Short mmCIF file of C-alpha atoms in Angstrom, two decimals:
data_model
loop_
_atom_site.label_atom_id
_atom_site.label_comp_id
_atom_site.label_asym_id
_atom_site.label_seq_id
_atom_site.Cartn_x
_atom_site.Cartn_y
_atom_site.Cartn_z
CA SER A 1 -111.04 125.84 88.26
CA LEU A 2 -112.46 128.93 86.51
CA TYR A 3 -114.75 129.51 89.50
CA ILE A 4 -111.78 129.36 91.88
CA SER A 5 -109.83 131.70 89.57
CA ALA A 6 -112.77 134.13 89.60
CA THR A 7 -112.77 134.07 93.41
CA TYR A 8 -109.06 134.94 93.47
CA LEU A 9 -109.49 137.76 90.94
CA TYR A 10 -112.41 139.22 92.91
CA HIS A 11 -110.25 139.11 96.05
CA ARG A 12 -107.53 141.05 94.23
CA GLU A 13 -110.07 143.44 92.66
CA LYS A 14 -108.75 142.67 89.18
CA TRP A 15 -112.07 143.59 87.57
CA GLN A 16 -110.98 143.35 83.93
CA LEU A 17 -109.51 139.87 84.37
CA LEU A 18 -112.54 138.85 86.42
CA ALA A 19 -114.87 139.94 83.61
CA ILE A 20 -112.82 137.88 81.14
CA THR A 21 -112.97 134.84 83.44
CA LEU A 22 -116.74 135.14 83.87
CA GLY A 23 -117.07 135.47 80.10
CA LEU A 24 -115.12 132.22 79.66
CA ILE A 25 -117.31 130.55 82.28
CA THR A 26 -120.40 131.64 80.35
CA VAL A 27 -118.97 130.28 77.10
CA THR A 28 -118.41 126.88 78.70
CA ARG A 29 -121.53 126.88 80.89
CA PHE A 30 -124.52 129.20 80.44
CA ASP A 31 -124.75 129.27 84.25
CA GLY A 32 -122.03 131.92 84.09
CA VAL A 33 -124.75 134.50 83.46
CA LEU A 34 -125.83 134.07 87.09
CA PHE A 35 -122.26 134.57 88.29
CA PHE A 36 -121.94 137.69 86.15
CA LEU A 37 -125.17 139.25 87.45
CA MET A 38 -124.25 138.59 91.08
CA THR A 39 -120.72 139.93 90.61
CA LEU A 40 -122.06 143.05 88.92
CA LEU A 41 -123.77 143.91 92.22
CA LEU A 42 -120.36 143.90 93.90
CA VAL A 43 -118.50 146.12 91.42
CA PRO A 44 -117.93 149.37 93.36
CA THR A 45 -118.63 152.15 90.81
CA PHE A 46 -121.06 152.75 87.93
CA ARG A 47 -118.28 153.47 85.45
CA LEU A 48 -116.47 150.29 86.42
CA ARG A 49 -119.73 148.35 86.03
CA LEU A 50 -120.05 149.59 82.45
CA GLN A 51 -116.46 148.60 81.69
CA PHE A 52 -116.95 145.27 83.43
CA THR A 53 -120.09 144.54 81.39
CA ALA A 54 -118.46 145.55 78.10
CA ILE A 55 -115.46 143.26 78.65
CA TYR A 56 -117.74 140.39 79.70
CA LEU A 57 -119.90 140.75 76.58
CA LEU A 58 -116.87 141.03 74.29
CA CYS A 59 -115.57 137.75 75.69
CA MET A 60 -118.75 135.70 75.47
CA MET A 61 -120.76 137.23 72.62
CA PRO A 62 -118.59 136.04 69.67
CA TRP A 63 -119.35 132.42 70.50
CA TYR A 64 -123.07 133.02 71.03
CA VAL A 65 -123.36 134.99 67.79
CA PHE A 66 -121.55 132.15 65.98
CA SER A 67 -123.90 129.67 67.63
CA TRP A 68 -126.92 131.71 66.54
CA ILE A 69 -125.78 131.94 62.90
CA TYR A 70 -124.09 128.57 62.37
CA LEU A 71 -125.88 126.27 64.86
CA GLY A 72 -129.27 127.93 64.59
CA SER A 73 -129.71 128.86 68.24
CA PHE A 74 -128.39 131.66 70.42
CA PHE A 75 -128.86 129.51 73.52
CA PRO A 76 -127.04 126.18 74.07
CA ASP A 77 -128.99 122.93 73.94
CA THR A 78 -128.09 122.30 77.59
CA LEU A 79 -130.29 125.23 78.60
CA PHE A 80 -133.31 123.69 76.87
CA ILE A 81 -132.48 120.30 78.39
CA LYS A 82 -132.43 121.90 81.83
CA THR A 83 -135.77 123.63 81.33
CA PHE A 84 -137.63 120.73 79.69
CA GLN A 85 -136.18 117.75 81.54
CA HIS A 86 -138.20 116.55 84.49
CA ALA A 87 -136.98 115.58 87.95
CA TRP A 88 -136.22 111.95 88.78
CA GLY A 89 -139.56 111.15 90.34
CA ASN A 90 -139.56 112.94 93.68
CA TRP A 91 -135.88 113.87 93.39
CA ASP A 92 -134.85 117.22 91.95
CA PHE A 93 -131.93 119.57 92.44
CA PHE A 94 -133.38 121.04 95.63
CA ASN A 95 -133.52 117.74 97.54
CA GLY A 96 -131.00 115.77 95.47
CA VAL A 97 -128.31 115.79 98.17
CA ASP A 98 -130.60 113.57 100.25
CA LEU A 99 -130.68 111.07 97.35
CA TYR A 100 -126.90 110.98 97.18
CA LEU A 101 -126.72 110.53 100.95
CA ARG A 102 -128.81 107.37 100.56
CA VAL A 103 -126.73 105.96 97.70
CA TYR A 104 -123.24 107.41 98.32
CA ARG A 105 -123.34 108.18 102.04
CA LEU A 106 -119.63 108.45 102.85
CA GLU A 107 -118.78 110.20 99.58
CA THR A 108 -121.52 112.80 100.06
CA VAL A 109 -120.63 113.42 103.71
CA LEU A 110 -117.02 114.07 102.71
CA SER A 111 -118.13 116.33 99.84
CA PHE A 112 -120.05 118.52 102.29
CA ALA A 113 -117.75 118.04 105.29
CA PHE A 114 -117.04 121.79 105.42
CA LEU A 115 -120.75 122.70 105.55
CA PRO A 116 -120.80 123.15 109.39
CA LEU A 117 -117.96 125.64 108.97
CA LEU A 118 -120.46 128.08 107.44
CA LEU A 119 -121.32 128.84 111.07
CA LEU A 120 -118.03 130.75 111.10
CA LEU A 121 -119.87 133.40 109.07
CA PHE A 122 -121.24 134.61 112.40
CA SER A 123 -117.67 135.78 113.07
CA LYS A 124 -117.11 139.32 111.79
CA PRO A 125 -113.45 138.76 110.80
CA VAL A 126 -114.60 135.91 108.55
CA ARG A 127 -117.49 137.90 107.04
CA ASP A 128 -115.16 140.79 106.33
CA LEU A 129 -112.93 138.68 104.10
CA ALA A 130 -113.10 139.98 100.53
CA PRO A 131 -114.10 136.74 98.72
CA ILE A 132 -116.92 135.79 101.11
CA GLN A 133 -119.59 138.01 99.53
CA PHE A 134 -118.67 136.78 96.06
CA LEU A 135 -118.86 133.12 97.10
CA LEU A 136 -122.12 133.55 99.00
CA LEU A 137 -123.91 135.47 96.25
CA THR A 138 -122.80 133.25 93.37
CA GLY A 139 -123.34 130.01 95.31
CA LEU A 140 -126.82 130.98 96.51
CA ALA A 141 -127.82 132.33 93.09
CA HIS A 142 -126.78 129.07 91.43
CA PHE A 143 -128.66 126.97 94.00
CA ALA A 144 -131.79 129.12 93.74
CA GLY A 145 -131.72 129.15 89.93
CA TYR A 146 -131.37 125.39 89.57
CA SER A 147 -133.98 124.77 92.26
CA ILE A 148 -136.49 127.01 90.45
CA LEU A 149 -135.78 125.20 87.16
CA ASN A 150 -136.60 121.93 88.97
CA VAL A 151 -133.81 120.10 87.13
CA PRO A 152 -132.73 116.52 87.91
CA PRO A 153 -130.01 116.21 90.58
CA TYR A 154 -127.06 115.40 88.33
CA TYR A 155 -124.02 115.33 90.56
CA TRP A 156 -121.99 117.84 88.52
CA TYR A 157 -124.72 120.46 89.01
CA TYR A 158 -123.60 120.76 92.65
CA ILE A 159 -119.98 121.70 91.87
CA PRO A 160 -120.43 125.49 92.39
CA GLU A 161 -122.14 124.90 95.74
CA THR A 162 -119.53 122.44 97.04
CA THR A 163 -116.71 124.67 95.79
CA ALA A 164 -118.20 127.72 97.53
CA ILE A 165 -118.68 125.76 100.78
CA ILE A 166 -115.10 124.42 100.74
CA LEU A 167 -113.62 127.86 100.00
CA ILE A 168 -115.71 129.65 102.62
CA GLY A 169 -114.84 126.97 105.19
CA SER A 170 -111.15 127.16 104.27
CA PHE A 171 -111.09 130.95 104.59
CA GLY A 172 -112.86 130.67 107.94
CA LEU A 173 -110.37 128.08 109.19
CA GLY A 174 -107.56 130.32 108.01
CA VAL A 175 -108.89 133.18 110.15
CA LEU A 176 -109.19 130.85 113.15
CA PHE A 177 -105.70 129.52 112.60
CA GLN A 178 -104.13 132.99 112.35
CA GLY A 179 -105.95 134.18 115.46
CA ALA A 180 -105.07 131.12 117.52
CA ARG A 181 -101.33 131.52 117.98
CA SER A 182 -101.54 130.07 121.50
CA SER A 183 -104.58 127.80 121.04
CA THR A 184 -103.45 124.24 120.33
CA TRP A 185 -106.95 122.77 120.00
CA ILE A 186 -107.94 125.12 117.17
CA LYS A 187 -104.77 124.31 115.27
CA SER A 188 -105.44 120.62 115.81
CA LEU A 189 -109.02 121.04 114.57
CA VAL A 190 -107.87 122.79 111.41
CA SER A 191 -105.25 120.13 110.69
CA THR A 192 -107.70 117.29 111.39
CA LEU A 193 -110.32 118.64 108.99
CA PHE A 194 -107.86 118.98 106.12
CA ILE A 195 -106.41 115.53 106.79
CA LEU A 196 -109.95 114.12 106.95
CA GLN A 197 -110.76 115.54 103.50
CA ALA A 198 -107.56 114.30 101.87
CA GLY A 199 -107.54 110.95 103.68
CA GLY A 200 -111.21 110.31 102.94
CA LEU A 201 -110.74 111.03 99.24
CA PHE A 202 -107.71 108.71 99.05
CA TYR A 203 -109.62 105.91 100.81
CA ILE A 204 -112.64 106.23 98.50
CA LEU A 205 -110.48 106.22 95.37
CA ALA A 206 -108.24 103.37 96.47
CA ARG A 207 -110.73 101.03 98.15
CA GLY A 208 -111.75 99.45 94.83
CA GLY A 209 -108.15 99.08 93.75
CA LEU A 210 -105.95 101.15 91.49
CA PRO A 211 -106.21 102.38 88.82
CA VAL A 212 -109.64 103.89 89.55
CA THR A 213 -112.38 102.37 87.38
CA GLU A 214 -115.21 104.75 88.32
CA MET A 215 -115.66 108.05 90.09
CA PRO A 216 -116.74 108.05 93.77
CA ILE A 217 -120.06 109.72 92.89
CA HIS A 218 -121.61 109.32 89.45
CA THR A 219 -124.90 108.69 87.65
CA ASN A 220 -123.50 106.62 84.77
CA TRP A 221 -125.08 103.32 83.79
CA ALA A 222 -121.70 101.58 83.55
CA THR A 223 -117.96 101.98 84.11
CA HIS A 224 -115.74 103.53 81.45
CA GLU A 225 -114.41 100.06 80.60
CA GLN A 226 -117.95 98.80 80.00
CA TYR A 227 -118.68 101.81 77.79
CA ARG A 228 -115.50 101.00 75.88
CA GLU A 229 -116.74 97.44 75.31
CA ILE A 230 -120.05 98.80 74.03
CA GLY A 231 -118.22 101.13 71.65
CA LEU A 232 -116.03 98.33 70.30
CA TRP A 233 -119.08 96.08 69.81
CA LEU A 234 -120.90 98.83 67.90
CA LYS A 235 -117.82 99.37 65.74
CA GLU A 236 -117.72 95.68 64.87
CA GLN A 237 -121.43 95.59 64.06
CA GLN A 238 -121.12 98.58 61.75
CA ASN A 239 -117.91 97.31 60.09
CA GLY A 240 -116.19 100.56 60.93
CA GLY A 241 -118.90 102.65 59.23
CA THR A 242 -120.75 105.69 60.53
CA ILE A 243 -123.26 105.05 63.33
CA LEU A 244 -126.47 107.06 63.02
CA VAL A 245 -128.48 107.69 66.18
CA ASP A 246 -132.14 108.73 65.87
#
């Protein structure tokens, strides 16, 4: 949601609010540094870049200074996990989508259903849209960074890429729709793609019955109900005491 908010703020050229949003992204996920660096390339003037950088640092530095003093590390543990954790055999972030296609074929196809719409970038009216550069730079930077780190293909690592693809495809469809006042087939195509996304998601969530017991794509060892049973069993074994994990 913060990534989508950042896209909107970039579109409106609200640089101060965008810097705050990127600072909040960096507090929650260290990946926000990549988004900040890519966005800095798009800020139009040198003076505005200095202001943008200052606001960004003021938003994210208090937490990192606190982390350095109180937790003993300026960098979050997740960064070290990313850099030291090995790929799952032959599967890493770069080729991980292929793994998910083998295990969660329909779910993965629907997640990347808007990928062919990136061909609309060959259309100048689509390329000229304000958010497109922001989405392309941040999405590609995130993909390149994680690929270089050779991290495992955890499904949530792909959220910035799928979000960028969906937004770029949606903007492209919007341009087609606005320019096709007399073209019925383009309007039908746009409507079909959005119905396909929504209908596919509803089918995947409802096919196992409601309420949903597990997410369509996940890498957990068990369902949340099974984890609950494990937790209750551990509580009984410890008589309600503290559980220490080595």
